[in-house]
XYZ file of C-alpha atoms in Angstrom:
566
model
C 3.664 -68.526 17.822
C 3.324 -66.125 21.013
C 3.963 -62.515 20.505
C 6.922 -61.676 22.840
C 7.580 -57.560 22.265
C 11.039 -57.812 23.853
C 12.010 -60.618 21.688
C 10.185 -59.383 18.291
C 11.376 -60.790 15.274
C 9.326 -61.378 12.152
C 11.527 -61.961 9.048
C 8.653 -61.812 6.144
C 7.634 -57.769 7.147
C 9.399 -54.577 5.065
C 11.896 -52.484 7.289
C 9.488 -49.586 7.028
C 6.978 -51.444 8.998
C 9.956 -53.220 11.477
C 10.322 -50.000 12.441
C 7.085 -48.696 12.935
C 6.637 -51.703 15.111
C 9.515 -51.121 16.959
C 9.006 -48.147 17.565
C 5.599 -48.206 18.890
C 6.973 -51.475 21.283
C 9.198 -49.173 22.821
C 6.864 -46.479 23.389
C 4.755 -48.550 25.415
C 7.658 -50.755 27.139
C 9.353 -47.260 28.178
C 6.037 -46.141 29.449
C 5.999 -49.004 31.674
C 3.264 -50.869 33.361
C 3.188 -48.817 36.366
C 2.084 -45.837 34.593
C 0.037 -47.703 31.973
C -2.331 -48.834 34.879
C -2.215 -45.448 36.507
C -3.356 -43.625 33.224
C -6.169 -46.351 33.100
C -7.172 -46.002 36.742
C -7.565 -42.130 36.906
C -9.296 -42.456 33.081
C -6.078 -40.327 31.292
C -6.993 -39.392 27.923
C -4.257 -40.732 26.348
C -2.704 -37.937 24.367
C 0.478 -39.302 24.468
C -0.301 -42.516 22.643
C -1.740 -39.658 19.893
C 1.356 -38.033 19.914
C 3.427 -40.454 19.496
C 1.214 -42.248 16.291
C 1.308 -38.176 14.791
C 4.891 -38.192 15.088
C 5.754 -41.518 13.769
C 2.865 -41.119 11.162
C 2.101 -44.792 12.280
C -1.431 -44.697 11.332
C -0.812 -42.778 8.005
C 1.931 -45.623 7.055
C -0.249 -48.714 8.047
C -3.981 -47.452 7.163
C -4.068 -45.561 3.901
C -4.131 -47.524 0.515
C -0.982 -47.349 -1.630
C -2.699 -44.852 -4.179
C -3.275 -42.421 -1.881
C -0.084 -42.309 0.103
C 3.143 -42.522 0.144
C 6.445 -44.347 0.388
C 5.164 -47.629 1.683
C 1.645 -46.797 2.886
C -0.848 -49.364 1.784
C -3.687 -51.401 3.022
C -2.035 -54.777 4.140
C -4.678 -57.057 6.279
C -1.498 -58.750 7.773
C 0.233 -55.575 9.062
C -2.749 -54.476 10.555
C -3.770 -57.702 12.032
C -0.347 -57.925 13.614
C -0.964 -54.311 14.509
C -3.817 -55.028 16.503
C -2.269 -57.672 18.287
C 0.377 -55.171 19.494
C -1.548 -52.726 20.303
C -3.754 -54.748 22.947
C -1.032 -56.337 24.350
C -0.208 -53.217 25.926
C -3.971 -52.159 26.753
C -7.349 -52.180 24.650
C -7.971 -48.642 24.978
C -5.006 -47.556 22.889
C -6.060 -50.615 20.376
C -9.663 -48.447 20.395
C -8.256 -45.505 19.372
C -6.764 -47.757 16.376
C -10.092 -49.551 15.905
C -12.810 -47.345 15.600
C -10.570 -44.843 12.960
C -10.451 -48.028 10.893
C -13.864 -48.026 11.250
C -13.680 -44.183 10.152
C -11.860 -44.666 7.050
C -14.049 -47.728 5.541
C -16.502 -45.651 4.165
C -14.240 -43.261 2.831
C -11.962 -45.458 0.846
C -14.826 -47.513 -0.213
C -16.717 -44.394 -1.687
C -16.355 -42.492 -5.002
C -15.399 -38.626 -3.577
C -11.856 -38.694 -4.522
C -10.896 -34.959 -3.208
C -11.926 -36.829 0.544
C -9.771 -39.434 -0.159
C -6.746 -37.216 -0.698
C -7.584 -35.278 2.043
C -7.925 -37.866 4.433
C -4.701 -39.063 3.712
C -3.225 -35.542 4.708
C -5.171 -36.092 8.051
C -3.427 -39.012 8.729
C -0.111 -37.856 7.705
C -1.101 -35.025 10.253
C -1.888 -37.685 13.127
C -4.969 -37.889 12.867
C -7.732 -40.579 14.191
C -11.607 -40.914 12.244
C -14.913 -41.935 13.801
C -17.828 -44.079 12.440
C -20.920 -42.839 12.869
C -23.091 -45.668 12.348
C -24.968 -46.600 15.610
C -28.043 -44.791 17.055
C -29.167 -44.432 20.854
C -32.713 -45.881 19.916
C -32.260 -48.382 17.089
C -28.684 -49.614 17.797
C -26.888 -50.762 14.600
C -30.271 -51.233 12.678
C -29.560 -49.122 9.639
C -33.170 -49.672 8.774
C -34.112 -47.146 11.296
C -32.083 -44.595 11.589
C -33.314 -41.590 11.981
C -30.017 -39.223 11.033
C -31.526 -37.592 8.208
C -29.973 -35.268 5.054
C -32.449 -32.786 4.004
C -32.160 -31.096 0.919
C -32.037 -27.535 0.413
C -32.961 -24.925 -2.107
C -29.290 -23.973 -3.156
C -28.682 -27.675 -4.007
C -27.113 -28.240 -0.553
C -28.211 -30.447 2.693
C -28.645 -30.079 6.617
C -27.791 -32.654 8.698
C -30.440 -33.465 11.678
C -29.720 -36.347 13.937
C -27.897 -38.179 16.884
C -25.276 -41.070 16.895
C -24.228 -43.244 20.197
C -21.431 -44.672 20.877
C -19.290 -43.346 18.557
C -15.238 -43.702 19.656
C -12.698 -41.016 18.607
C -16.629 -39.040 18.294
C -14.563 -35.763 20.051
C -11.891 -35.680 18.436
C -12.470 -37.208 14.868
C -10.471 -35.252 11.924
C -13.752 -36.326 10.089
C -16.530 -38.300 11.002
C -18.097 -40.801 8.810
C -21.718 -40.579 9.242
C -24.266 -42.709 7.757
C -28.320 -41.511 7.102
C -30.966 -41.016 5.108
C -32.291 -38.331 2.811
C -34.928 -36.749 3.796
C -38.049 -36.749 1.263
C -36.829 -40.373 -0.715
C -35.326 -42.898 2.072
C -32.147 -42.886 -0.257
C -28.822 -43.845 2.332
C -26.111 -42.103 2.182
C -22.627 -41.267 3.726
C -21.333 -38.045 4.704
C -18.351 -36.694 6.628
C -18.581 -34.259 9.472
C -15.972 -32.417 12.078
C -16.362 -32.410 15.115
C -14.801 -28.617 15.985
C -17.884 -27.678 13.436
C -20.078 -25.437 15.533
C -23.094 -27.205 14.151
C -21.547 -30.761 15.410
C -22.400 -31.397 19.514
C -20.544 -33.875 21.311
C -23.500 -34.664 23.523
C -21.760 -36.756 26.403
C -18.853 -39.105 26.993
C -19.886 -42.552 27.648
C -18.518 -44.335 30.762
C -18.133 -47.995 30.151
C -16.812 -50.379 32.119
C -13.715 -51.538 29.877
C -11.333 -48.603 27.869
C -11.418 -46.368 30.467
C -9.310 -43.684 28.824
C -11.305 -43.927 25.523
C -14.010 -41.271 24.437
C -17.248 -43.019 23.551
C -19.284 -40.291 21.971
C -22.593 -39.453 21.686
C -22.790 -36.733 19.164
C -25.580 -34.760 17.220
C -25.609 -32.754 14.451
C -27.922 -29.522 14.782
C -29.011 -27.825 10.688
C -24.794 -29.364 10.316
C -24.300 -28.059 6.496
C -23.483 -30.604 4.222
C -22.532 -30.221 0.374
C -21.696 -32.438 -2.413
C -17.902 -32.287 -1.236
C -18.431 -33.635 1.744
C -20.603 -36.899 0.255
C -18.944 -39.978 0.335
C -21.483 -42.513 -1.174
C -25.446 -42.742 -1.770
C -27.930 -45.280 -2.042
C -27.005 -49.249 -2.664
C -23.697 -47.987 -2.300
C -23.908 -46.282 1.043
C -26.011 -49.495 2.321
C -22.873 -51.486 1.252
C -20.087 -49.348 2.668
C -21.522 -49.905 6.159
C -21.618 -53.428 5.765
C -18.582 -54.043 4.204
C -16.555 -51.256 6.293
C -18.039 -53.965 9.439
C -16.579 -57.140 7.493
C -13.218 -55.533 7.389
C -13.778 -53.799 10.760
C -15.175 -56.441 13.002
C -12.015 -59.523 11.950
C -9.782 -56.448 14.057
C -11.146 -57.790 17.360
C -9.988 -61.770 17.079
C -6.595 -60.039 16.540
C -6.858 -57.689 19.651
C -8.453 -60.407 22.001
C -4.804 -62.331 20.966
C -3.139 -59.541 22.148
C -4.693 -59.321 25.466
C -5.053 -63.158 26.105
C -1.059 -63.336 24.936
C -0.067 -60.669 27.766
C -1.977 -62.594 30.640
C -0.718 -65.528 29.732
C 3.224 -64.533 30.598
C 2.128 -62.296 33.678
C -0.012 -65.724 34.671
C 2.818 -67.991 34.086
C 5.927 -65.579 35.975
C 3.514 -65.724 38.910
C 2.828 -69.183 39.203
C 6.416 -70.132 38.329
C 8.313 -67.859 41.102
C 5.244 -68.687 43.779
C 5.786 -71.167 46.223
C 2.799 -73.008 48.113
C 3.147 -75.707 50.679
C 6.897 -76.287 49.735
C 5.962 -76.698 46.082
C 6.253 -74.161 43.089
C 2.939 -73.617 41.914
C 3.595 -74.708 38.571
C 4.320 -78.102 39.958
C 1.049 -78.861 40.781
C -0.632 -81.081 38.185
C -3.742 -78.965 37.956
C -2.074 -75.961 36.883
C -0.085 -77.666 34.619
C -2.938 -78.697 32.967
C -4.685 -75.068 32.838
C -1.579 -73.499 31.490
C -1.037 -76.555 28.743
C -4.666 -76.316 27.731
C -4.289 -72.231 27.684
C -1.268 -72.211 25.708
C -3.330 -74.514 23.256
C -6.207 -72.388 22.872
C -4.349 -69.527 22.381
C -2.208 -71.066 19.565
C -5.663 -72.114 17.935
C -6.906 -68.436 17.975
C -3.540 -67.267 16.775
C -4.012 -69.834 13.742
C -7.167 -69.032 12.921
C -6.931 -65.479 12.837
C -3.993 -65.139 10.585
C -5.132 -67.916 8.115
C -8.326 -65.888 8.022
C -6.455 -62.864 6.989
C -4.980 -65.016 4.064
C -8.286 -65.363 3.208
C -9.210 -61.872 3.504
C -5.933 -61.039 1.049
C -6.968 -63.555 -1.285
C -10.727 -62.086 -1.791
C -12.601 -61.762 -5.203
C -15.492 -61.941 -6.685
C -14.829 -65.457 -7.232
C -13.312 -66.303 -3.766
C -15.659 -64.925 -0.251
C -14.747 -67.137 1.862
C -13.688 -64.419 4.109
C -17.587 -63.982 4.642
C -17.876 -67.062 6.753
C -14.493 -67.138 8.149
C -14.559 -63.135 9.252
C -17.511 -63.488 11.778
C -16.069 -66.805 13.581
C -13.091 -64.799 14.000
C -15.119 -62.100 15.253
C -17.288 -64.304 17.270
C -14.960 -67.734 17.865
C -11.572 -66.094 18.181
C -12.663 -63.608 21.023
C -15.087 -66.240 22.543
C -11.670 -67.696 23.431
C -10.019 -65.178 24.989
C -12.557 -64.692 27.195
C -12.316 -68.461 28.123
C -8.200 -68.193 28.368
C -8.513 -65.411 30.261
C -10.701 -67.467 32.680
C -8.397 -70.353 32.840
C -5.546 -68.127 34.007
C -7.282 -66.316 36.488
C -8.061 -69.495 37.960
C -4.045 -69.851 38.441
C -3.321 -66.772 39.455
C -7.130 -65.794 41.371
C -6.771 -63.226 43.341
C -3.724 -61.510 42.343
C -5.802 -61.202 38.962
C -7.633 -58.096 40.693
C -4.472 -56.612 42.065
C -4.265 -52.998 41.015
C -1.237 -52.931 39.456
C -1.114 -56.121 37.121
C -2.065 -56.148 33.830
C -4.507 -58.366 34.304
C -7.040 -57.002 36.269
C -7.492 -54.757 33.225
C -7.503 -57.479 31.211
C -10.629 -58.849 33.143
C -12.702 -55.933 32.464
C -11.784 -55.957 28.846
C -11.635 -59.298 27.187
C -15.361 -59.383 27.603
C -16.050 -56.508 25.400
C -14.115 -57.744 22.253
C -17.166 -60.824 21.839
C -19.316 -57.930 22.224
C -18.413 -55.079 19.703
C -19.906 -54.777 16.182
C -22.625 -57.228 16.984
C -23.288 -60.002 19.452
C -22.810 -63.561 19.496
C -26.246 -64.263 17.593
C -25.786 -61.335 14.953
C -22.405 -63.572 14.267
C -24.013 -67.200 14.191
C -26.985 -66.241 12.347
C -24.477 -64.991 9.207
C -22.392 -68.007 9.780
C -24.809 -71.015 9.846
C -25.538 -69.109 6.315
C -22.856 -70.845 5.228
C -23.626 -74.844 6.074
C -25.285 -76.140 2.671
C -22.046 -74.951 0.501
C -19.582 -75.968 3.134
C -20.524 -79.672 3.480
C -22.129 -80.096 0.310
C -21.502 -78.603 -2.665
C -17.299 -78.663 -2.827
C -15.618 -76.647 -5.538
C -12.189 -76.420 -6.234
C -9.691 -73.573 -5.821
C -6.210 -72.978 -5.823
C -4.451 -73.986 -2.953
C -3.656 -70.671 -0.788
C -0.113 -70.064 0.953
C 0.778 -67.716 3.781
C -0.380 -63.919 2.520
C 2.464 -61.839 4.088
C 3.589 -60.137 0.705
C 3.857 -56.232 0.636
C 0.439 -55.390 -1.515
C -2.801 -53.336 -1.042
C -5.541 -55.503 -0.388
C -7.841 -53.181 -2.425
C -10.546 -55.530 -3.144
C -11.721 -54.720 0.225
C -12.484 -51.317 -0.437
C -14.863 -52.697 -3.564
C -16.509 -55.950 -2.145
C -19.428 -57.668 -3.868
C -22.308 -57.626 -1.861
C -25.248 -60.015 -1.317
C -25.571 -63.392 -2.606
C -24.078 -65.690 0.259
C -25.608 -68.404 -1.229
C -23.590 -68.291 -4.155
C -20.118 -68.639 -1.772
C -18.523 -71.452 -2.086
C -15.972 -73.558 -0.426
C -13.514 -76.733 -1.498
C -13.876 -80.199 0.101
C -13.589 -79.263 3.966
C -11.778 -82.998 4.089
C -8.705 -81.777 2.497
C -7.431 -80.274 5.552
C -7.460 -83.358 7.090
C -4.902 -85.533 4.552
C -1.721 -86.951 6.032
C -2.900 -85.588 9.518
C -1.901 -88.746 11.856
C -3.468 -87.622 15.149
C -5.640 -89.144 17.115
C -7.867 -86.379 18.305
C -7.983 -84.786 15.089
C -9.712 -87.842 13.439
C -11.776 -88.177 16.455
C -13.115 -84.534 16.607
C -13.459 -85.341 12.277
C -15.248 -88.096 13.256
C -18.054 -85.919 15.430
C -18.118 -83.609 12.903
C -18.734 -86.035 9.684
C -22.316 -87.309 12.230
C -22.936 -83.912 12.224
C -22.909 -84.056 8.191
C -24.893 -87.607 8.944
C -27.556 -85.224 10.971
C -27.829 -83.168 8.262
C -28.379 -85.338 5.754
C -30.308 -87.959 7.572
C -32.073 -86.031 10.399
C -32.252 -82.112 9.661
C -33.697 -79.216 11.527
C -37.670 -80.227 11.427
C -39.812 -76.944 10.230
C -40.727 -76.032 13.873
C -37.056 -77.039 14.806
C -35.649 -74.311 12.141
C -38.250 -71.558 12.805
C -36.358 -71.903 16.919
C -33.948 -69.167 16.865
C -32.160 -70.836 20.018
C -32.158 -74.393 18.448
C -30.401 -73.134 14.938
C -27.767 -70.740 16.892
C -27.060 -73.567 19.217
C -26.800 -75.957 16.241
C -24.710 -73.563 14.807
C -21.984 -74.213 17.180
C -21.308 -77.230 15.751
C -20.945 -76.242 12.554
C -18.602 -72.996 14.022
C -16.365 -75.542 15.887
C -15.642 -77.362 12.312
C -14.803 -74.476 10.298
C -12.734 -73.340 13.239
C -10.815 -76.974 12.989
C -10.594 -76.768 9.157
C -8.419 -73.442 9.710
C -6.614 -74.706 12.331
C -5.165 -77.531 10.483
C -4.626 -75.354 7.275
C -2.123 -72.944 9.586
C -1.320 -75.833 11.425
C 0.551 -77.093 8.356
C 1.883 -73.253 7.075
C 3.279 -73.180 10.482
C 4.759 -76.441 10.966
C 3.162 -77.342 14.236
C 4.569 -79.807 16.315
C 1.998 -82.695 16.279
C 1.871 -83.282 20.286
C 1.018 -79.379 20.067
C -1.789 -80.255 17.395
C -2.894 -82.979 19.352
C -3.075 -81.077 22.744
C -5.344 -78.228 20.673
C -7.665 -81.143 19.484
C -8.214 -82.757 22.667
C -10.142 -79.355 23.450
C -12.022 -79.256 20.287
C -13.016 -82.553 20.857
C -14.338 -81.512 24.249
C -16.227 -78.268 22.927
C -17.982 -80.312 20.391
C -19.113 -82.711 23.166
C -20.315 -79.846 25.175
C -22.063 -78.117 22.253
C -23.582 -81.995 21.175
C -24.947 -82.145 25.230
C -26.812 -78.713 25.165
C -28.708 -80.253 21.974
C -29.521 -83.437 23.516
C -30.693 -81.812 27.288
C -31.648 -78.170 26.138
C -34.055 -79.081 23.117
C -36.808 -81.164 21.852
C -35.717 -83.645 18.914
C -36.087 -86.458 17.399
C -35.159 -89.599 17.733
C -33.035 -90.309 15.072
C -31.583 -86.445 16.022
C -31.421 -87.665 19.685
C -29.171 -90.632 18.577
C -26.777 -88.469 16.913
C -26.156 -85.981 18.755
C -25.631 -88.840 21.443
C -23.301 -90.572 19.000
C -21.126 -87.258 18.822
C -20.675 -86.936 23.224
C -16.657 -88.327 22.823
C -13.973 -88.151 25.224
C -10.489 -86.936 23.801
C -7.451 -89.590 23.941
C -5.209 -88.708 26.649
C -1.633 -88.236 24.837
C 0.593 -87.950 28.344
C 3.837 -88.027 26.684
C 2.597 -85.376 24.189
C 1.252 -83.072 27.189
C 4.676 -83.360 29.022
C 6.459 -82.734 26.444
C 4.163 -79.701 25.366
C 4.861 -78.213 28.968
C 8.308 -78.779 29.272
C 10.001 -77.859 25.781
C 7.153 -74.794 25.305
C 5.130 -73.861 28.159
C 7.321 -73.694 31.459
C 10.255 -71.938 29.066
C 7.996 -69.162 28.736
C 7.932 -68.527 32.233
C 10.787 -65.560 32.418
C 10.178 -64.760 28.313
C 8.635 -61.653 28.871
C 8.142 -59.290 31.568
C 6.869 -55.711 31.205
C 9.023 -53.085 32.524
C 7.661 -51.603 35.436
């Protein structure tokens, strides 16, 4: 399941893409660690990495839709997800650079001005990377309020007035995607922009704490003159481009925190392995065993979920948004477990984590941005728990779906339907559970059919509901069994090892506990709520044959898999 970039192999991709991916592997790998770090220490703009992508016309190839390109350019969720992965795996800022002009190019595919279109693919085939200007200093992502304003002119044409923060690529953008209002009616709309436009200021780079070599803009537009060519979308449309360009945008950092999260885990395990303490190898000692088992098991979960969610997002109609609930618990779940990974590890490795020249220590400072990014953990619950009526009770049925690695555009993304979450539905969560003889996957089923009971039985009171803190933590729950559902669904795709699936449960079973606790000692309910959530506190059955053999046939053989070249 791991990503190993000195091994690569994955049989199902085109040779066009192989390549690419090769390609881009040994840029990095012959760039070497050392230097990687030193870049990211003195804050290098990384022009190089630009090069290189303007050479190999990497993001032309992988990011522009099949009609607009050429050869085999198209819009495939699984190449990019994969793409993501890679690209963090070597460090987060070059995975920005990748990020944010996906970001860029939502609105733009999604909108109606076909000469942009065709030029934008010429910008990428010329190397270059695109900018989303969505986010104000003042009002944050609240499109509601922005204040970037299009005012209409005599002539039939419009000035652009207004700031945007935190804007990546925002000083070196081929185009800018901007979204405002027009002045006079309210009416949204999208626009492009350039940033070597004398009317465009690039107010200020933004230091952050993680992607160091990264330009986070702030950038203003000063009387910027805009015309009908350079309109992507207006009104309901515009509104929906932002949102949907975010549903596409935000799976990309479950994909990146596996990247990351997949890199610690060798340099954690080669440092344990070849360190000796007290005459033992560190990776004797039954503790560590256990925080590198339970790693590896996480990280295989977030691996599972990820890419069955991007079979999902392939599969997407009209009739079929299931991608709605399962994108933000990728966004939210997936990269919630990194960060928790990446903790586990450092607690094997401690301080060597913050040694200057490991991977690592960058990897500290980053993971906790990707949870972060296009919205924070409430944004994320309060879409998901959306979602609970349909998902427990009101099954439909739908073709079973297989592994989505075929060579297609996944244009349906660039023409979502909008609105109406209450009309999503989902098929018999239960199914994912037939001919699944584990022990800890019945037991976690069983905590999560009394959460069904709770909801049936003893739901949210008015008062309860109306508690922003009590639904989001409620919401957990319900997170945690969509999060098993997809598990289980990959699980089988993948042909997971049982011990393995057993070894990934006994954590679940844990989390649900945990989440089940905060309800009982962090909130007010009632007794009959009390009960249950009591009922749900279960302790995972300890499978010791199943954890040794876990370590010893697929953990401690990873130990000298992959090192990055210095």
């Amino acid at each position: 399941m791991l990503l190993n970039p000195q091994q690569y192999s994955r049989p199902h991709i085109d040779d066009r893409y192989r390549e690419l991916v090769e390609k881009t592997i040994a840029f990095f790998e012959n760039k070497g660690l050392a230097k990687i770090k030193e870049d990211d220490q003195a804050m290098v703009w990384y022009e190089d990495f630009l090069e290189f992508i303007k050479k190999e016309k990497v993001f032309a190839e992988l990011l522009t839709p099949a009609a607009y390109g050429q050869n085999e350019t198209r819009w495939d969720m699984y190449r990019i997800s994969e793409f993501n992965e890679i690209l963090a795996f070597y460090g987060l800022c070059y995975w920005y650079a990748w990020q944010v002009t996906i970001l860029g190019l939502g609105p733009i595919w999604m909108g109606t001005n076909e000469e942009k279109k065709h030029l934008t693919a010429k910008l990428l085939r010329e190397g270059g990377v695109f900018a989303f200007g969505l986010s104000e200093k003042t009002h944050g992502a609240d499109l509601y309020s922005s204040e970037m304003t299009l005012s209409p002119q005599p002539d039939g044409t419009y000035r652009a007035n207004g700031s945007k923060y935190y804007i990546g690529n925002g000083n070196c953008a081929a185009l800018v995607s901007t979204f405002a209002k027009i002045e006079g009616t309210g009416e949204y709309v999208f626009f492009t922009v350039r940033p070597d436009h004398p009317a465009y200021e690039c107010v200020k780079k933004i230091d952050t704490s993680g992607v160091r070599q990264a330009y986070v803009a702030e950038y203003a537009l000063h009387d910027y003159p805009i015309t009908e060519a350079d309109i992507l979308s207006r009104g309901e449309h515009a509104w929906n481009s932002s949102l949907n360009t975010i549903n596409v945008g935000k799976f990309e950092l479950g994909c990146a925190s596996i990247g990351i999260t997949t890199h610690c885990f060798y340099e954690a395990l080669a440092h344990a392995a070849n360190r000796n303490l007290y005459g033992r190898w560190v990776t004797d000692f039954p503790h560590v065993k256990k925080l590198f088992v339970e790693s590896y098991a996480r990280l295989t979960a977030m691996k599972l979920v990820a890419y069955r969610s991007a079979d999902y997002l392939r599969c997407a109609s009209d009739d079929d948004r299931r991608y709605l609930l399962f994108n933000p618990i990728v966004k939210m779940k997936v990269t919630g477990q990194g960060e928790k990974v990446v903790a586990l590890l450092h607690d094997v490795i401690a301080a060597k984590g913050f040694e200057q020249d490991t991977y690592f220590e960058m990897a500290i400072r980053d993971i906790g941005m990707l949870p972060k990014l296009e919205g924070t953990e409430h944004v994320n619950m309060a879409l998901i728990i959306k979602f609970v009526k349909n998902y427990f009770f009101e099954p439909v049925e739908y073709p079973e779906i297989g592994q989505q690695f075929e060579a297609r555009d996944d244009g349906y993304l660039f023409n979502q339907k909008t609105g109406g979450l209450g009309s999503v539905r989902f098929p018999d969560y239960r199914l994912a559970y037939r001919d699944v003889d584990s022990a800890n996957v019945q037991l976690f089923r069983s905590q999560m059919e009394l959460f069904r009971k709770l909801l049936i039985m003893a739901p949210p009171a008015k008062e309860q509901a109306a508690n922003i803190d009590y639904m989001l933590s409620a919401g957990e729950l319900f997170t945690l069994s969509v999060y098993a559902q997809l598990i289980l669904e990959n699980a089988r795709i993948f042909k997971i090892e049982i011990e393995l699936l057993e070894q990934i449960f006994s954590f679940l079973v844990q989390d649900f506990s945990r989440a089940a606790l905060q309800m009982v000692v962090g909130f007010e309910n009632s007794p009959e709520q009390e009960a249950l959530y009591r009922e749900m506190l279960k302790k995972p059955v300890v499978d010791r044959a199943g954890f040794d053999k876990i370590w010893l046939e697929q953990v401690y053989p990873l130990k000298d898999a992959y090192v990055m070249n210095g």
